[in-house]
């Protein structure tokens, strides 16, 4: 047994979540496979832990999303995707065809939101941009 620092455990603890094997496995797997769907996470975690129910993985993703350890992205018409990169306000590129999702850093070099032409009296404090298109694989296939 090694006793090295485990950042995932520290993050769970800091978020006030109990440290459980499925939670650690989900966060560790997601850290290397960003923008995965819940089903992909369940499949990946099963290879690490053996048997884990898909429902258990959904529960872990829900708890970690609420605790802001995981960010949930919901591209219209595609299953939700999850990632552990929560500390910033990056945007996403989504492939219309296969749903592949990639990070895009700030559209402008500021964490502040994009400014709508007319905010209609709303006090805007956030904006999320999804750039739709075809990923390199799908454009090559066309
Ligand atoms: Zn694609
Ligand atoms: Zn992302």
PDB file of C-alpha atoms and ligand atoms in Angstrom:
ATOM      1  CA  UNK A   1       0.000   0.000   0.000  1.00  0.00           C
ATOM      2  CA  UNK A   2       1.279   3.416  -0.853  1.00  0.00           C
ATOM      3  CA  UNK A   3       0.213   6.437   1.124  1.00  0.00           C
ATOM      4  CA  UNK A   4       0.615   9.075  -1.507  1.00  0.00           C
ATOM      5  CA  UNK A   5      -1.636  12.087  -1.643  1.00  0.00           C
ATOM      6  CA  UNK A   6      -4.860  11.341  -3.419  1.00  0.00           C
ATOM      7  CA  UNK A   7      -6.294  14.562  -4.809  1.00  0.00           C
ATOM      8  CA  UNK A   8      -9.662  12.943  -5.536  1.00  0.00           C
ATOM      9  CA  UNK A   9     -10.086  11.940  -1.897  1.00  0.00           C
ATOM     10  CA  UNK A  10      -9.056  15.428  -0.809  1.00  0.00           C
ATOM     11  CA  UNK A  11     -11.578  16.978  -3.159  1.00  0.00           C
ATOM     12  CA  UNK A  12     -14.381  14.740  -1.897  1.00  0.00           C
ATOM     13  CA  UNK A  13     -13.477  15.571   1.672  1.00  0.00           C
ATOM     14  CA  UNK A  14     -13.316  19.295   0.944  1.00  0.00           C
ATOM     15  CA  UNK A  15     -16.769  19.088  -0.651  1.00  0.00           C
ATOM     16  CA  UNK A  16     -18.150  17.359   2.430  1.00  0.00           C
ATOM     17  CA  UNK A  17     -18.833  14.111   0.594  1.00  0.00           C
ATOM     18  CA  UNK A  18     -18.132  10.727   2.087  1.00  0.00           C
ATOM     19  CA  UNK A  19     -15.240   8.967   0.388  1.00  0.00           C
ATOM     20  CA  UNK A  20     -16.547   5.828  -1.264  1.00  0.00           C
ATOM     21  CA  UNK A  21     -14.917   3.546  -3.813  1.00  0.00           C
ATOM     22  CA  UNK A  22     -17.449   4.373  -6.571  1.00  0.00           C
ATOM     23  CA  UNK A  23     -17.036   8.138  -6.024  1.00  0.00           C
ATOM     24  CA  UNK A  24     -13.251   7.913  -6.166  1.00  0.00           C
ATOM     25  CA  UNK A  25     -13.385   5.663  -9.233  1.00  0.00           C
ATOM     26  CA  UNK A  26     -15.850   7.935 -11.080  1.00  0.00           C
ATOM     27  CA  UNK A  27     -13.815  11.100 -10.434  1.00  0.00           C
ATOM     28  CA  UNK A  28     -10.517   9.453 -11.331  1.00  0.00           C
ATOM     29  CA  UNK A  29     -11.924   7.955 -14.515  1.00  0.00           C
ATOM     30  CA  UNK A  30     -13.601  11.214 -15.573  1.00  0.00           C
ATOM     31  CA  UNK A  31     -10.393  13.166 -14.997  1.00  0.00           C
ATOM     32  CA  UNK A  32      -8.751  11.215 -17.829  1.00  0.00           C
ATOM     33  CA  UNK A  33     -11.897  10.860 -19.970  1.00  0.00           C
ATOM     34  CA  UNK A  34     -13.524  14.294 -19.968  1.00  0.00           C
ATOM     35  CA  UNK A  35     -16.942  14.876 -21.600  1.00  0.00           C
ATOM     36  CA  UNK A  36     -18.062  11.281 -21.143  1.00  0.00           C
ATOM     37  CA  UNK A  37     -21.715  10.289 -20.997  1.00  0.00           C
ATOM     38  CA  UNK A  38     -23.063   8.596 -17.867  1.00  0.00           C
ATOM     39  CA  UNK A  39     -23.108   5.272 -19.711  1.00  0.00           C
ATOM     40  CA  UNK A  40     -19.481   5.658 -20.739  1.00  0.00           C
ATOM     41  CA  UNK A  41     -18.559   6.497 -17.145  1.00  0.00           C
ATOM     42  CA  UNK A  42     -20.431   3.421 -15.879  1.00  0.00           C
ATOM     43  CA  UNK A  43     -18.628   1.226 -18.372  1.00  0.00           C
ATOM     44  CA  UNK A  44     -15.223   2.694 -17.537  1.00  0.00           C
ATOM     45  CA  UNK A  45     -15.727   2.488 -13.791  1.00  0.00           C
ATOM     46  CA  UNK A  46     -16.870  -1.116 -14.051  1.00  0.00           C
ATOM     47  CA  UNK A  47     -13.500  -1.987 -15.548  1.00  0.00           C
ATOM     48  CA  UNK A  48     -11.847  -0.491 -12.469  1.00  0.00           C
ATOM     49  CA  UNK A  49     -14.135  -1.709  -9.720  1.00  0.00           C
ATOM     50  CA  UNK A  50     -15.744  -4.813 -11.146  1.00  0.00           C
ATOM     51  CA  UNK A  51     -19.460  -4.598 -10.584  1.00  0.00           C
ATOM     52  CA  UNK A  52     -21.068  -1.209 -10.100  1.00  0.00           C
ATOM     53  CA  UNK A  53     -24.654  -0.610 -11.122  1.00  0.00           C
ATOM     54  CA  UNK A  54     -25.384   2.076 -13.668  1.00  0.00           C
ATOM     55  CA  UNK A  55     -27.777   3.584 -11.120  1.00  0.00           C
ATOM     56  CA  UNK A  56     -24.939   3.864  -8.585  1.00  0.00           C
ATOM     57  CA  UNK A  57     -22.855   5.714 -11.161  1.00  0.00           C
ATOM     58  CA  UNK A  58     -25.766   8.065 -11.922  1.00  0.00           C
ATOM     59  CA  UNK A  59     -26.101   8.719  -8.175  1.00  0.00           C
ATOM     60  CA  UNK A  60     -22.380   9.492  -7.866  1.00  0.00           C
ATOM     61  CA  UNK A  61     -22.525  11.844 -10.859  1.00  0.00           C
ATOM     62  CA  UNK A  62     -25.564  13.585  -9.363  1.00  0.00           C
ATOM     63  CA  UNK A  63     -23.960  14.050  -5.948  1.00  0.00           C
ATOM     64  CA  UNK A  64     -20.670  15.228  -7.448  1.00  0.00           C
ATOM     65  CA  UNK A  65     -22.464  17.629  -9.808  1.00  0.00           C
ATOM     66  CA  UNK A  66     -24.376  19.133  -6.877  1.00  0.00           C
ATOM     67  CA  UNK A  67     -21.112  19.475  -4.958  1.00  0.00           C
ATOM     68  CA  UNK A  68     -19.555  21.133  -8.042  1.00  0.00           C
ATOM     69  CA  UNK A  69     -16.867  18.484  -8.344  1.00  0.00           C
ATOM     70  CA  UNK A  70     -18.317  17.571 -11.698  1.00  0.00           C
ATOM     71  CA  UNK A  71     -19.789  19.785 -14.404  1.00  0.00           C
ATOM     72  CA  UNK A  72     -22.698  18.528 -16.453  1.00  0.00           C
ATOM     73  CA  UNK A  73     -22.969  19.658 -20.058  1.00  0.00           C
ATOM     74  CA  UNK A  74     -26.241  19.162 -21.857  1.00  0.00           C
ATOM     75  CA  UNK A  75     -25.905  19.682 -25.601  1.00  0.00           C
ATOM     76  CA  UNK A  76     -29.392  19.796 -27.133  1.00  0.00           C
ATOM     77  CA  UNK A  77     -30.338  16.474 -28.696  1.00  0.00           C
ATOM     78  CA  UNK A  78     -27.399  14.604 -27.175  1.00  0.00           C
ATOM     79  CA  UNK A  79     -27.021  12.773 -23.867  1.00  0.00           C
ATOM     80  CA  UNK A  80     -25.543  14.817 -21.004  1.00  0.00           C
ATOM     81  CA  UNK A  81     -21.789  14.728 -20.689  1.00  0.00           C
ATOM     82  CA  UNK A  82     -19.688  15.101 -17.579  1.00  0.00           C
ATOM     83  CA  UNK A  83     -16.259  16.478 -16.794  1.00  0.00           C
ATOM     84  CA  UNK A  84     -14.171  17.283 -13.736  1.00  0.00           C
ATOM     85  CA  UNK A  85     -12.919  20.625 -15.099  1.00  0.00           C
ATOM     86  CA  UNK A  86     -15.154  22.831 -12.981  1.00  0.00           C
ATOM     87  CA  UNK A  87     -12.882  25.661 -11.890  1.00  0.00           C
ATOM     88  CA  UNK A  88     -13.417  27.908 -14.886  1.00  0.00           C
ATOM     89  CA  UNK A  89     -16.017  28.971 -17.400  1.00  0.00           C
ATOM     90  CA  UNK A  90     -14.858  27.270 -20.527  1.00  0.00           C
ATOM     91  CA  UNK A  91     -17.149  26.632 -23.468  1.00  0.00           C
ATOM     92  CA  UNK A  92     -17.590  23.625 -25.697  1.00  0.00           C
ATOM     93  CA  UNK A  93     -17.420  22.493 -29.282  1.00  0.00           C
ATOM     94  CA  UNK A  94     -19.923  19.740 -29.981  1.00  0.00           C
ATOM     95  CA  UNK A  95     -20.067  17.517 -33.053  1.00  0.00           C
ATOM     96  CA  UNK A  96     -23.584  17.447 -34.454  1.00  0.00           C
ATOM     97  CA  UNK A  97     -23.059  13.988 -35.796  1.00  0.00           C
ATOM     98  CA  UNK A  98     -21.305  11.886 -33.114  1.00  0.00           C
ATOM     99  CA  UNK A  99     -21.617  14.187 -30.107  1.00  0.00           C
ATOM    100  CA  UNK A 100     -17.868  14.408 -29.526  1.00  0.00           C
ATOM    101  CA  UNK A 101     -17.253  17.348 -27.193  1.00  0.00           C
ATOM    102  CA  UNK A 102     -14.106  19.417 -26.802  1.00  0.00           C
ATOM    103  CA  UNK A 103     -13.156  22.292 -24.554  1.00  0.00           C
ATOM    104  CA  UNK A 104     -12.909  25.838 -25.815  1.00  0.00           C
ATOM    105  CA  UNK A 105     -11.268  28.347 -23.542  1.00  0.00           C
ATOM    106  CA  UNK A 106     -12.844  31.704 -22.934  1.00  0.00           C
ATOM    107  CA  UNK A 107     -14.195  33.303 -26.044  1.00  0.00           C
ATOM    108  CA  UNK A 108     -12.683  36.501 -24.691  1.00  0.00           C
ATOM    109  CA  UNK A 109      -9.862  36.464 -22.235  1.00  0.00           C
ATOM    110  CA  UNK A 110     -12.146  37.158 -19.326  1.00  0.00           C
ATOM    111  CA  UNK A 111     -14.072  34.860 -17.039  1.00  0.00           C
ATOM    112  CA  UNK A 112     -16.963  37.292 -17.266  1.00  0.00           C
ATOM    113  CA  UNK A 113     -19.822  36.455 -19.541  1.00  0.00           C
ATOM    114  CA  UNK A 114     -20.400  37.430 -23.095  1.00  0.00           C
ATOM    115  CA  UNK A 115     -22.516  40.512 -23.316  1.00  0.00           C
ATOM    116  CA  UNK A 116     -25.902  40.253 -24.975  1.00  0.00           C
ATOM    117  CA  UNK A 117     -26.835  43.086 -27.302  1.00  0.00           C
ATOM    118  CA  UNK A 118     -29.926  43.771 -25.243  1.00  0.00           C
ATOM    119  CA  UNK A 119     -30.245  42.067 -21.880  1.00  0.00           C
ATOM    120  CA  UNK A 120     -33.860  43.177 -21.562  1.00  0.00           C
ATOM    121  CA  UNK A 121     -33.358  44.311 -17.982  1.00  0.00           C
ATOM    122  CA  UNK A 122     -31.823  40.994 -16.856  1.00  0.00           C
ATOM    123  CA  UNK A 123     -28.831  41.155 -14.528  1.00  0.00           C
ATOM    124  CA  UNK A 124     -26.723  38.720 -16.566  1.00  0.00           C
ATOM    125  CA  UNK A 125     -24.028  36.869 -14.621  1.00  0.00           C
ATOM    126  CA  UNK A 126     -23.252  33.857 -16.747  1.00  0.00           C
ATOM    127  CA  UNK A 127     -23.235  32.634 -20.323  1.00  0.00           C
ATOM    128  CA  UNK A 128     -22.547  29.303 -21.891  1.00  0.00           C
ATOM    129  CA  UNK A 129     -21.627  28.914 -25.521  1.00  0.00           C
ATOM    130  CA  UNK A 130     -21.857  25.721 -27.531  1.00  0.00           C
ATOM    131  CA  UNK A 131     -20.163  25.764 -30.914  1.00  0.00           C
ATOM    132  CA  UNK A 132     -21.857  23.221 -33.158  1.00  0.00           C
ATOM    133  CA  UNK A 133     -20.236  21.589 -36.138  1.00  0.00           C
ATOM    134  CA  UNK A 134     -18.620  18.402 -37.348  1.00  0.00           C
ATOM    135  CA  UNK A 135     -15.564  16.921 -35.674  1.00  0.00           C
ATOM    136  CA  UNK A 136     -12.563  16.056 -37.898  1.00  0.00           C
ATOM    137  CA  UNK A 137     -13.585  12.388 -38.090  1.00  0.00           C
ATOM    138  CA  UNK A 138     -17.137  13.146 -39.118  1.00  0.00           C
ATOM    139  CA  UNK A 139     -16.157  15.801 -41.676  1.00  0.00           C
ATOM    140  CA  UNK A 140     -13.693  13.357 -43.208  1.00  0.00           C
ATOM    141  CA  UNK A 141     -16.435  10.721 -43.431  1.00  0.00           C
ATOM    142  CA  UNK A 142     -18.661  13.059 -45.443  1.00  0.00           C
TER     143      UNK A 142
HETATM  144 ZN1  LIG B   1     -18.156  13.699 -34.944  1.00  0.00          ZN
HETATM  145 ZN1  LIG B   2     -15.167  20.897 -20.925  1.00  0.00          ZN
END
